[in-house]
Coordinates of C-alpha atoms in Angstrom, one line a residue:
X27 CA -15.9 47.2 -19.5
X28 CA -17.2 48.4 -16.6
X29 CA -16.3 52.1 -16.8
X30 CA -16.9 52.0 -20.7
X31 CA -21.4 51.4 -19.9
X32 CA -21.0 53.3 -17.1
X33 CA -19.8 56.5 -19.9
X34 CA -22.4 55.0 -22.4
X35 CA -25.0 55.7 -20.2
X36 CA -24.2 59.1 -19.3
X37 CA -24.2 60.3 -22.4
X38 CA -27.0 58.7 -23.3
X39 CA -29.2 60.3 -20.9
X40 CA -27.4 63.5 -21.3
X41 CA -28.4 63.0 -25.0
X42 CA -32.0 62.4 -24.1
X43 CA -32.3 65.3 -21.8
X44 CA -30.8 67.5 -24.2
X45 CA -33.1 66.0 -27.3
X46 CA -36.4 66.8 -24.7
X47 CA -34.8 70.6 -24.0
X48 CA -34.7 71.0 -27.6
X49 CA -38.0 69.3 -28.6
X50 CA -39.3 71.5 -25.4
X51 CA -38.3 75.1 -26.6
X52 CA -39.7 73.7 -30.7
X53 CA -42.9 73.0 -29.4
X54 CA -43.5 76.5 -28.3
X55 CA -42.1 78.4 -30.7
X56 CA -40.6 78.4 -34.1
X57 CA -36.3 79.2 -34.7
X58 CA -37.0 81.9 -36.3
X59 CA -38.6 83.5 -32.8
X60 CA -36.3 82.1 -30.9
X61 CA -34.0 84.0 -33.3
X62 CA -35.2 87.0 -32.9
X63 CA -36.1 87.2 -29.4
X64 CA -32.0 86.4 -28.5
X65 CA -31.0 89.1 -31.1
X66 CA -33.7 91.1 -29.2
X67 CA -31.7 90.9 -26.0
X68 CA -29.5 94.0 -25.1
X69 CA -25.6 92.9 -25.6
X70 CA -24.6 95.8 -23.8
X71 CA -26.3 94.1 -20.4
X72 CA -25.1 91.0 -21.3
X73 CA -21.3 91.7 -21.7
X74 CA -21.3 92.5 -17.7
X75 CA -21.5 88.6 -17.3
X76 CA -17.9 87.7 -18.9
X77 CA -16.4 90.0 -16.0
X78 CA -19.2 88.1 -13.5
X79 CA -17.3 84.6 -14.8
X80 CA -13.6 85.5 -14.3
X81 CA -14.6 86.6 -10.8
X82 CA -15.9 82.8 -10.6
X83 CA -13.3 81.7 -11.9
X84 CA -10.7 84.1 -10.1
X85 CA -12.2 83.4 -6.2
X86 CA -11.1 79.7 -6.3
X87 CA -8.2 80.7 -7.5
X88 CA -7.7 83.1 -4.7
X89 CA -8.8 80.1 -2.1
X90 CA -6.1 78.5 -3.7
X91 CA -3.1 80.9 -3.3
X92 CA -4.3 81.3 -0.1
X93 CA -4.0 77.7 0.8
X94 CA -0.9 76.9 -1.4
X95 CA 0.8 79.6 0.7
X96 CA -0.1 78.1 4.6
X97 CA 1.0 75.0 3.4
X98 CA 4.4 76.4 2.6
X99 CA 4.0 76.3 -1.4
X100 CA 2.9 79.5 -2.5
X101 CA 2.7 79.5 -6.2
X102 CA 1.7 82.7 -8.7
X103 CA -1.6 83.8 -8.8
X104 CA -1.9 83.2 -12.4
X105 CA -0.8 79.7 -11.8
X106 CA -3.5 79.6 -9.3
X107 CA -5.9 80.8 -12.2
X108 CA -4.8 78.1 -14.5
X109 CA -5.4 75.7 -11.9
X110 CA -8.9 77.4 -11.6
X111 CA -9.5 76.6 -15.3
X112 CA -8.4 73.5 -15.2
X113 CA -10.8 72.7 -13.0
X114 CA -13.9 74.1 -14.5
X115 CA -13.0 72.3 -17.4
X116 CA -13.0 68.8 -16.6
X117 CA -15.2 69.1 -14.2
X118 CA -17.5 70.8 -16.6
X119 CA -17.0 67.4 -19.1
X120 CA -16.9 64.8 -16.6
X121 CA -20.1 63.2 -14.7
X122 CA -20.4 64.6 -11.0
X123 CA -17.3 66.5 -11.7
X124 CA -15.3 63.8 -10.9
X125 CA -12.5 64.9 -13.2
X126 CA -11.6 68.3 -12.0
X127 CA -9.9 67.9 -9.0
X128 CA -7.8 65.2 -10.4
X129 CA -7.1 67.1 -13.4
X130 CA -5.9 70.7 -10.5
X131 CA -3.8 68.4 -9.1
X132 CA -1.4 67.1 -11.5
X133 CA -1.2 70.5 -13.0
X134 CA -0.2 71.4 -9.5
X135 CA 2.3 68.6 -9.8
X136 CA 4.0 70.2 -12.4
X137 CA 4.4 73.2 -10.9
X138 CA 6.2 71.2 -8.1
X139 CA 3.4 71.2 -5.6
X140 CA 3.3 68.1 -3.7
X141 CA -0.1 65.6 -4.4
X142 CA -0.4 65.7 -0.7
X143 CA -0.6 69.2 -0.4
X144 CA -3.1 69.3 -3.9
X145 CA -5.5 67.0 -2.6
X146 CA -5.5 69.5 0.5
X147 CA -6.1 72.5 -1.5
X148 CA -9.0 71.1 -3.1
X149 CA -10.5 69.0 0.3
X150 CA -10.4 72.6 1.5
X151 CA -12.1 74.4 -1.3
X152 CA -14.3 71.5 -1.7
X153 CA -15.4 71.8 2.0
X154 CA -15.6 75.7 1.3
X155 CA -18.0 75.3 -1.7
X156 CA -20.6 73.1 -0.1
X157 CA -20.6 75.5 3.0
X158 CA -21.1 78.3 0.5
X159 CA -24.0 76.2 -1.5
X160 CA -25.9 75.4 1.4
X161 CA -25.8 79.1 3.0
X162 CA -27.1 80.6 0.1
X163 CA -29.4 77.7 -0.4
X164 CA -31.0 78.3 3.0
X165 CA -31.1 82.1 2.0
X166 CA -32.8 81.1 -1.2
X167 CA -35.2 79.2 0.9
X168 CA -36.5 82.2 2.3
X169 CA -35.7 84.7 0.2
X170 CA -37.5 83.0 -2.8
X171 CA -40.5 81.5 -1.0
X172 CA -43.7 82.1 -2.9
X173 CA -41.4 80.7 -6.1
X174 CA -40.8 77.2 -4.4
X175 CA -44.9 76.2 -4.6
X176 CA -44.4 77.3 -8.8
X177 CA -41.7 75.0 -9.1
X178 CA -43.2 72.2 -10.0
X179 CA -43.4 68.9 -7.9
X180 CA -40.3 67.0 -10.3
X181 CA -38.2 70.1 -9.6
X182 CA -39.5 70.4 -6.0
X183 CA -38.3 66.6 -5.4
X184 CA -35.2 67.2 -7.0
X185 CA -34.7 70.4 -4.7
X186 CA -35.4 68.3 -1.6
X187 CA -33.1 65.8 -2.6
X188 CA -30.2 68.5 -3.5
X189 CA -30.8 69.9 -0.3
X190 CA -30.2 66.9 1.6
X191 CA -27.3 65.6 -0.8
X192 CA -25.6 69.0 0.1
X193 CA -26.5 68.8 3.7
X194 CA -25.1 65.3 4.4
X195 CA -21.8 65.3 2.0
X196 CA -21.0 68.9 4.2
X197 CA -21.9 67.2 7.6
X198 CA -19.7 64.7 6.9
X199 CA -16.6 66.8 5.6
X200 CA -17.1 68.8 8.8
X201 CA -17.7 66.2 10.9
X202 CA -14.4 64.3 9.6
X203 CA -12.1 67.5 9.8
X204 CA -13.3 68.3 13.4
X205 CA -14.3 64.9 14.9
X206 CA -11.8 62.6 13.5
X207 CA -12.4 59.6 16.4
X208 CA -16.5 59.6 15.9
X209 CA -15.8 60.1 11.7
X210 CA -13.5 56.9 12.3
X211 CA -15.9 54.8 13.8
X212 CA -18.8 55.7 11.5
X213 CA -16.7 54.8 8.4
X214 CA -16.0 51.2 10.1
X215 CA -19.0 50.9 10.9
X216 CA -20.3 51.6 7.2
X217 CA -17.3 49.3 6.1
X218 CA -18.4 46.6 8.1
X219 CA -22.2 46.9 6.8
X220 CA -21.0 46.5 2.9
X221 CA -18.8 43.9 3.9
X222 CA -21.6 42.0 5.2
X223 CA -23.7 42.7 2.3
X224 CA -20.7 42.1 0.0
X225 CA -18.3 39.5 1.3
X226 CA -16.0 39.3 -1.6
X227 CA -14.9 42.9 -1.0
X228 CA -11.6 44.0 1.0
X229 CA -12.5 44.9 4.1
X230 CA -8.4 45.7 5.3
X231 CA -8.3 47.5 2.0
X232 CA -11.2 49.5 2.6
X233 CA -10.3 50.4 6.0
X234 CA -6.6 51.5 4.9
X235 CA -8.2 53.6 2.1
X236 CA -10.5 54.9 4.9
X237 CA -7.6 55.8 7.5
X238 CA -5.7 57.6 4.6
X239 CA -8.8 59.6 3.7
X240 CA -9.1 60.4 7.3
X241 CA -5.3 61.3 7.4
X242 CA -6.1 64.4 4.8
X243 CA -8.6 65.3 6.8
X244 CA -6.4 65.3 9.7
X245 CA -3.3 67.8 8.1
X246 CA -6.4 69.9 7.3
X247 CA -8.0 70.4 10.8
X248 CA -4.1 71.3 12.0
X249 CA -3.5 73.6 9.1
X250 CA -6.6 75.5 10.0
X251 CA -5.9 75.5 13.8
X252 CA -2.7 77.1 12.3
X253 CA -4.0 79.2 10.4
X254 CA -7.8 79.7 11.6
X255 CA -8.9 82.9 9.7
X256 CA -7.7 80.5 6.3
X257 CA -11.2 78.6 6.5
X258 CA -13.3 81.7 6.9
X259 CA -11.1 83.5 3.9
X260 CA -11.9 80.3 1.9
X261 CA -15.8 80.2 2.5
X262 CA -16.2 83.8 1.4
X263 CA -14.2 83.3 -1.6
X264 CA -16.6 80.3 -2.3
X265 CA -19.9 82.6 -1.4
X266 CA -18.5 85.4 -3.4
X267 CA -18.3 82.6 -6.5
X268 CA -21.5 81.0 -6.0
X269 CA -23.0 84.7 -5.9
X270 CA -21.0 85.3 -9.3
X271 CA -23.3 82.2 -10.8
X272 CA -26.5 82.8 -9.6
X273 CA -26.7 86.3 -10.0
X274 CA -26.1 85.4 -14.1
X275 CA -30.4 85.1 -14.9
X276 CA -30.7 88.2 -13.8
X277 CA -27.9 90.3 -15.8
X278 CA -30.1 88.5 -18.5
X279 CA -33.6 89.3 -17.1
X280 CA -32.3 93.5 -17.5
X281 CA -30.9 92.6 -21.2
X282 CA -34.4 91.9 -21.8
X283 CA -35.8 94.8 -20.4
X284 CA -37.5 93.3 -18.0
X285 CA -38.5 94.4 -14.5
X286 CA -40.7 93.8 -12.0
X287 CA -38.7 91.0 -10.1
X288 CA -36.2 91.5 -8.0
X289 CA -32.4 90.9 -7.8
X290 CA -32.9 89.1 -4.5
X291 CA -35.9 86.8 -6.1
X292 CA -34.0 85.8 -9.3
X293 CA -30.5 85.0 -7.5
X294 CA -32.3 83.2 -4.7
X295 CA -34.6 81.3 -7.4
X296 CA -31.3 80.4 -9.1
X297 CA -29.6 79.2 -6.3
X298 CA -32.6 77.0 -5.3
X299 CA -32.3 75.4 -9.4
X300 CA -28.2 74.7 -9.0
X301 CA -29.1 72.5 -5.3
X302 CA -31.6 70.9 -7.3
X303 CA -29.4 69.4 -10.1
X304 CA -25.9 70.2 -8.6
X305 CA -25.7 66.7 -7.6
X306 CA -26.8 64.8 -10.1
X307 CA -24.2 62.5 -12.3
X308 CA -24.2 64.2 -15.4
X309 CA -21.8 66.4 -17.1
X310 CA -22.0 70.1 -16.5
X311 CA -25.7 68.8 -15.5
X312 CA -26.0 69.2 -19.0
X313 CA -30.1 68.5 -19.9
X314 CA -31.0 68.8 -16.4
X315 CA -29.7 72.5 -16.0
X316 CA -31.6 73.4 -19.4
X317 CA -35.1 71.5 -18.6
X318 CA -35.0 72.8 -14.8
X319 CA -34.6 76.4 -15.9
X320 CA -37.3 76.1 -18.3
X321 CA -39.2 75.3 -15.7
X322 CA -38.1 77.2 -12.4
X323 CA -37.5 80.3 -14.6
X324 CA -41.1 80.5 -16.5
X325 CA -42.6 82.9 -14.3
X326 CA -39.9 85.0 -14.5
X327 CA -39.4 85.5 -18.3
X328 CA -42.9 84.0 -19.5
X329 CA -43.6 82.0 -22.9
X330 CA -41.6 83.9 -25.2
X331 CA -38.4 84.7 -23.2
X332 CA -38.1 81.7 -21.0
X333 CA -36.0 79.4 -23.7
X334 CA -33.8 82.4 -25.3
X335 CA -33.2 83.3 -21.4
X336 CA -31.6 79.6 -20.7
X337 CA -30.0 79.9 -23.9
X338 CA -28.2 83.1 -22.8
X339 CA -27.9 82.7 -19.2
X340 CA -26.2 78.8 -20.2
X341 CA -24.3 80.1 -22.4
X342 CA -22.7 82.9 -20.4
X343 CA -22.5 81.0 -17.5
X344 CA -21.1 77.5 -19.0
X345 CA -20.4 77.4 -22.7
X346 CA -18.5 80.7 -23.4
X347 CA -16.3 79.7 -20.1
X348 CA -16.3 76.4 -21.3
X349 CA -14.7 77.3 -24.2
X350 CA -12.2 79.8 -22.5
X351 CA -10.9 78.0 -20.2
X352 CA -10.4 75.0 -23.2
X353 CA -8.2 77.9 -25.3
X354 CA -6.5 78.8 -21.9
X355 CA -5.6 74.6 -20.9
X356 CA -4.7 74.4 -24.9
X357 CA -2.0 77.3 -24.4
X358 CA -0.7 75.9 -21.6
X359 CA -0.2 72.6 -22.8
X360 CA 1.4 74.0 -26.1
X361 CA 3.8 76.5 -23.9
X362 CA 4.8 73.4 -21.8
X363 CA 6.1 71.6 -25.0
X364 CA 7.7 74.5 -26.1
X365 CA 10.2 74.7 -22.3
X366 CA 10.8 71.0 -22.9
X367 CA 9.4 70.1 -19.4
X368 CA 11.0 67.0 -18.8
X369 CA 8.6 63.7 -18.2
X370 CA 10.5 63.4 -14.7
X371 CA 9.0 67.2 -14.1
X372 CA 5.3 65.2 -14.3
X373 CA 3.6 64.0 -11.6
X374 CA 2.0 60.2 -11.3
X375 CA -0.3 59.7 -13.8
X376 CA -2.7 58.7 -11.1
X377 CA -3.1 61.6 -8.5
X378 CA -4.3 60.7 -4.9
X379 CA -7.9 60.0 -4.6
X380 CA -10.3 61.8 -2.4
X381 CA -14.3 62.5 -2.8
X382 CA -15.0 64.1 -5.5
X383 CA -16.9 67.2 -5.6
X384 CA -21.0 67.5 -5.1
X385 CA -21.3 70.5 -7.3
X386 CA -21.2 70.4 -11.3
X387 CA -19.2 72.6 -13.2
X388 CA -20.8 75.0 -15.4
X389 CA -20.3 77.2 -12.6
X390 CA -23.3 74.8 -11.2
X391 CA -25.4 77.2 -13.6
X392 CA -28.8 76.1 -14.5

C-alpha cells in the first residue's frame, strides 16, 4: 500500500511539473513557432549528439569490463553495453534511479556473474560517477560564474542543495571504502539515533544490514589496493560520460547558429543544472530537468529559442536514448527466449541491495 502512494505521488508531481513546462513554453509562444523554430534548427549539427550518447553510454560500459575483469569475470564488451543500457533505462523510469542497478545486476546474473561481484561493479561505478559529478561541478562553479547570479534564487537553492547532496553521499562512499572502522561507528551511531526515535524498528536487523553493506565496501577497497590504477580508469570513464551529457546544449546552441558563448560556459552551465535536479526523486528528473533549463538556459538561447532548445537538447540527451536502449532491452529479452535460457540460468528475483544511485538517468540531462 505503501509503495503503491509512494508511486502515485511521483507521477503525480512529475505530471504537474510537466503540465507547468508545457503551460510555460504556450505562454510564450504559439506551436506553430515552436514549430518552426525546431525545423529551423540545423540537423546536420544535431546528428553529432547520437555519437555524443553511445559514448555515454559506451564509458560505463567500459568501467564495467574493466571491473568485471579484476574481479575474475570478464564478460564481452557488448555484454557490458547491454548492461549499460539496461541501466539507463530503468534508471531513466524509475524515481532516484533506484531501478537501474538492480535491473544491471540480474542481467549480469544471467550471464553468470555473481550478485556479489554485480553489486561491486556498480558500488564502483556509482562511487566513480559522483566523483566525476562533483569535479566537474566544482569546475562549473568557476568556469560558469557570472551565470550562477542569473540563475534564479529556486534554481540557486536547488543548486546548493545538489551540491551538498553530491558532496555528502561521495564523502560517505569514500569514507566507507577507505575508513571502514570510523564508517562503522558512524552508521551505529545513526542506528542507534533512529532507534531511539523509532523503537519499534530492528535495531539487530539494521546493524546486520549495515555490516553487510560495509562488507561490499570492504572487497572493494582490496580490489582496488589490487588493482589501484582500476579506480582512477573508472573515474575518467565517468568524467568522460558526464562530459558526453553536458556538452549536449551546446551541439544544440551551433544547430541554431548561434555564437557568442562559449563551449566552456555552456558545458559548465549545464553541469551546474544536472547537480541541481540530479538528486531529486523523480523519474529521469522528468519536469524538473525541462523547467530548470528553461530557466538556467534563457540567457543563452533567449525568448524564442530557449523552449525548442530543451526540446532538442532533452530529446537527444534522454528520449531518443530512452527509446534505444528500450529497442535494445526488447531484443535481448526476445533473443533470450529464442536460446531457451533455462529459469535455473536466472538469478534471484531479488538482487542484493545496496544505495542506490544520486544521479538520474537521462544521462542526468537537464
Amino acid at each position: 500500500m505503501r509503495h503503491n502512494v509512494k508511486n502515485i505521488l511521483c507521477g503525480g508531481a512529475v505530471a504537474a511539473l510537466l503540465a507547468w513546462t508545457v503551460y510555460t513554453i504556450l505562454k510564450e509562444q504559439t506551436p506553430g513557432q515552436l514549430a518552426q523554430a525546431l525545423l529551423s534548427a540545423d540537423w546536420r549539427a544535431l546528428l553529432l549528439g547520437l555519437p555524443l550518447m553511445a559514448l555515454f553510454l559506451c564509458c560505463e560500459a567500459g568501467a564495467t569490463w574493466s571491473i568485471l575483469r579484476s574481479l575474475g569475470c570478464p564478460q564481452p564488451f557488448r555484454r557490458c553495453a547491454y548492461y549499460s543500457c539496461t541501466g539507463f533505462f530503468f534508471s531513466t523510469i524509475t524515481p532516484s534511479a533506484t531501478g537501474g542497478q538492480p535491473a544491471q545486476i540480474l542481467a549480469m546474473g544471467r550471464d553468470g556473474v555473481p550478485a556479489a561481484s554485480g553489486a561491486l561493479d556498480m558500488l564502483l561505478v556509482t562511487i566513480g560517477y559522483n566523483t566525476a559529478a562533483m569535479g566537474w561541478g566544482i569546475f562549473a562553479l568557476f568556469a560558469a560564474g557570472p551565470f550562477t547570479d542569473r540563475l534564479g534564487g529556486q534554481v540557486g537553492l536547488l543548486l546548493g542543495v545538489g551540491l551538498a547532496v553530491f558532496a555528502l553521499l561521495d564523502a560517505a562512499m569514500l569514507m566507507f571504502l577507505f575508513l571502514p572502522g570510523p564508517a562503522k561507528r558512524l552508521l551505529y551511531a545513526c542506528i542507534a539515533l533512529v532507534v531511539k526515535v523509532r523503537p519499534s524498528l530492528d535495531r539487530a536487523g539494521l546493524e546486520a544490514k549495515a555490516d553487510a553493506h560495509l562488507a561490499e565496501y570492504r572487497r572493494g577497497a582490496q580490489l582496488i589496493r589490487k588493482s589501484p590504477d582500476l579506480l582512477v580508469r573508472v573515474l575518467g570513464l565517468s568524467a568522460l560520460q558526464l562530459a558526453c551529457s553536458y556538452v549536449m546544449p551546446y551541439v544544440v546552441y551551433r544547430a541554431f547558429g548561434l555564437s557568442g558563448f562559449s563551449v566552456g560556459e555552456v558545458f559548465a552551465l549545464q553541469a551546474l543544472c544536472s547537480i541541481a535536479v540530479g538528486y531529486l526523486p523523480l523519474p529521469g528528473s522528468a519536469g524538473a530537468a525541462e523547467n530548470v533549463f528553461l530557466r538556467g538556459f534563457l540567457l543563452v538561447f533567449g525568448d524564442a529559442l530557449v523552449a525548442p532548445a530543451m526540446i532538442l537538447s532533452r530529446t537527444l540527451s534522454c528520449y531518443l536514448v530512452l527509446a534505444v536502449t528500450a529497442v535494445i532491452l526488447a531484443a535481448g529479452r526476445v533473443a533470450r527466449r529464442r536460446a531457451g535460457v533455462p529459469a535455473s540460468a536466472r538469478p534471484p528475483k531479488t538482487p542484493a541491495k545496496r544505495p542506490a544511485p544520486a544521479s538520474g538517468g537521462c544521462a542526468d540531462q537537464t
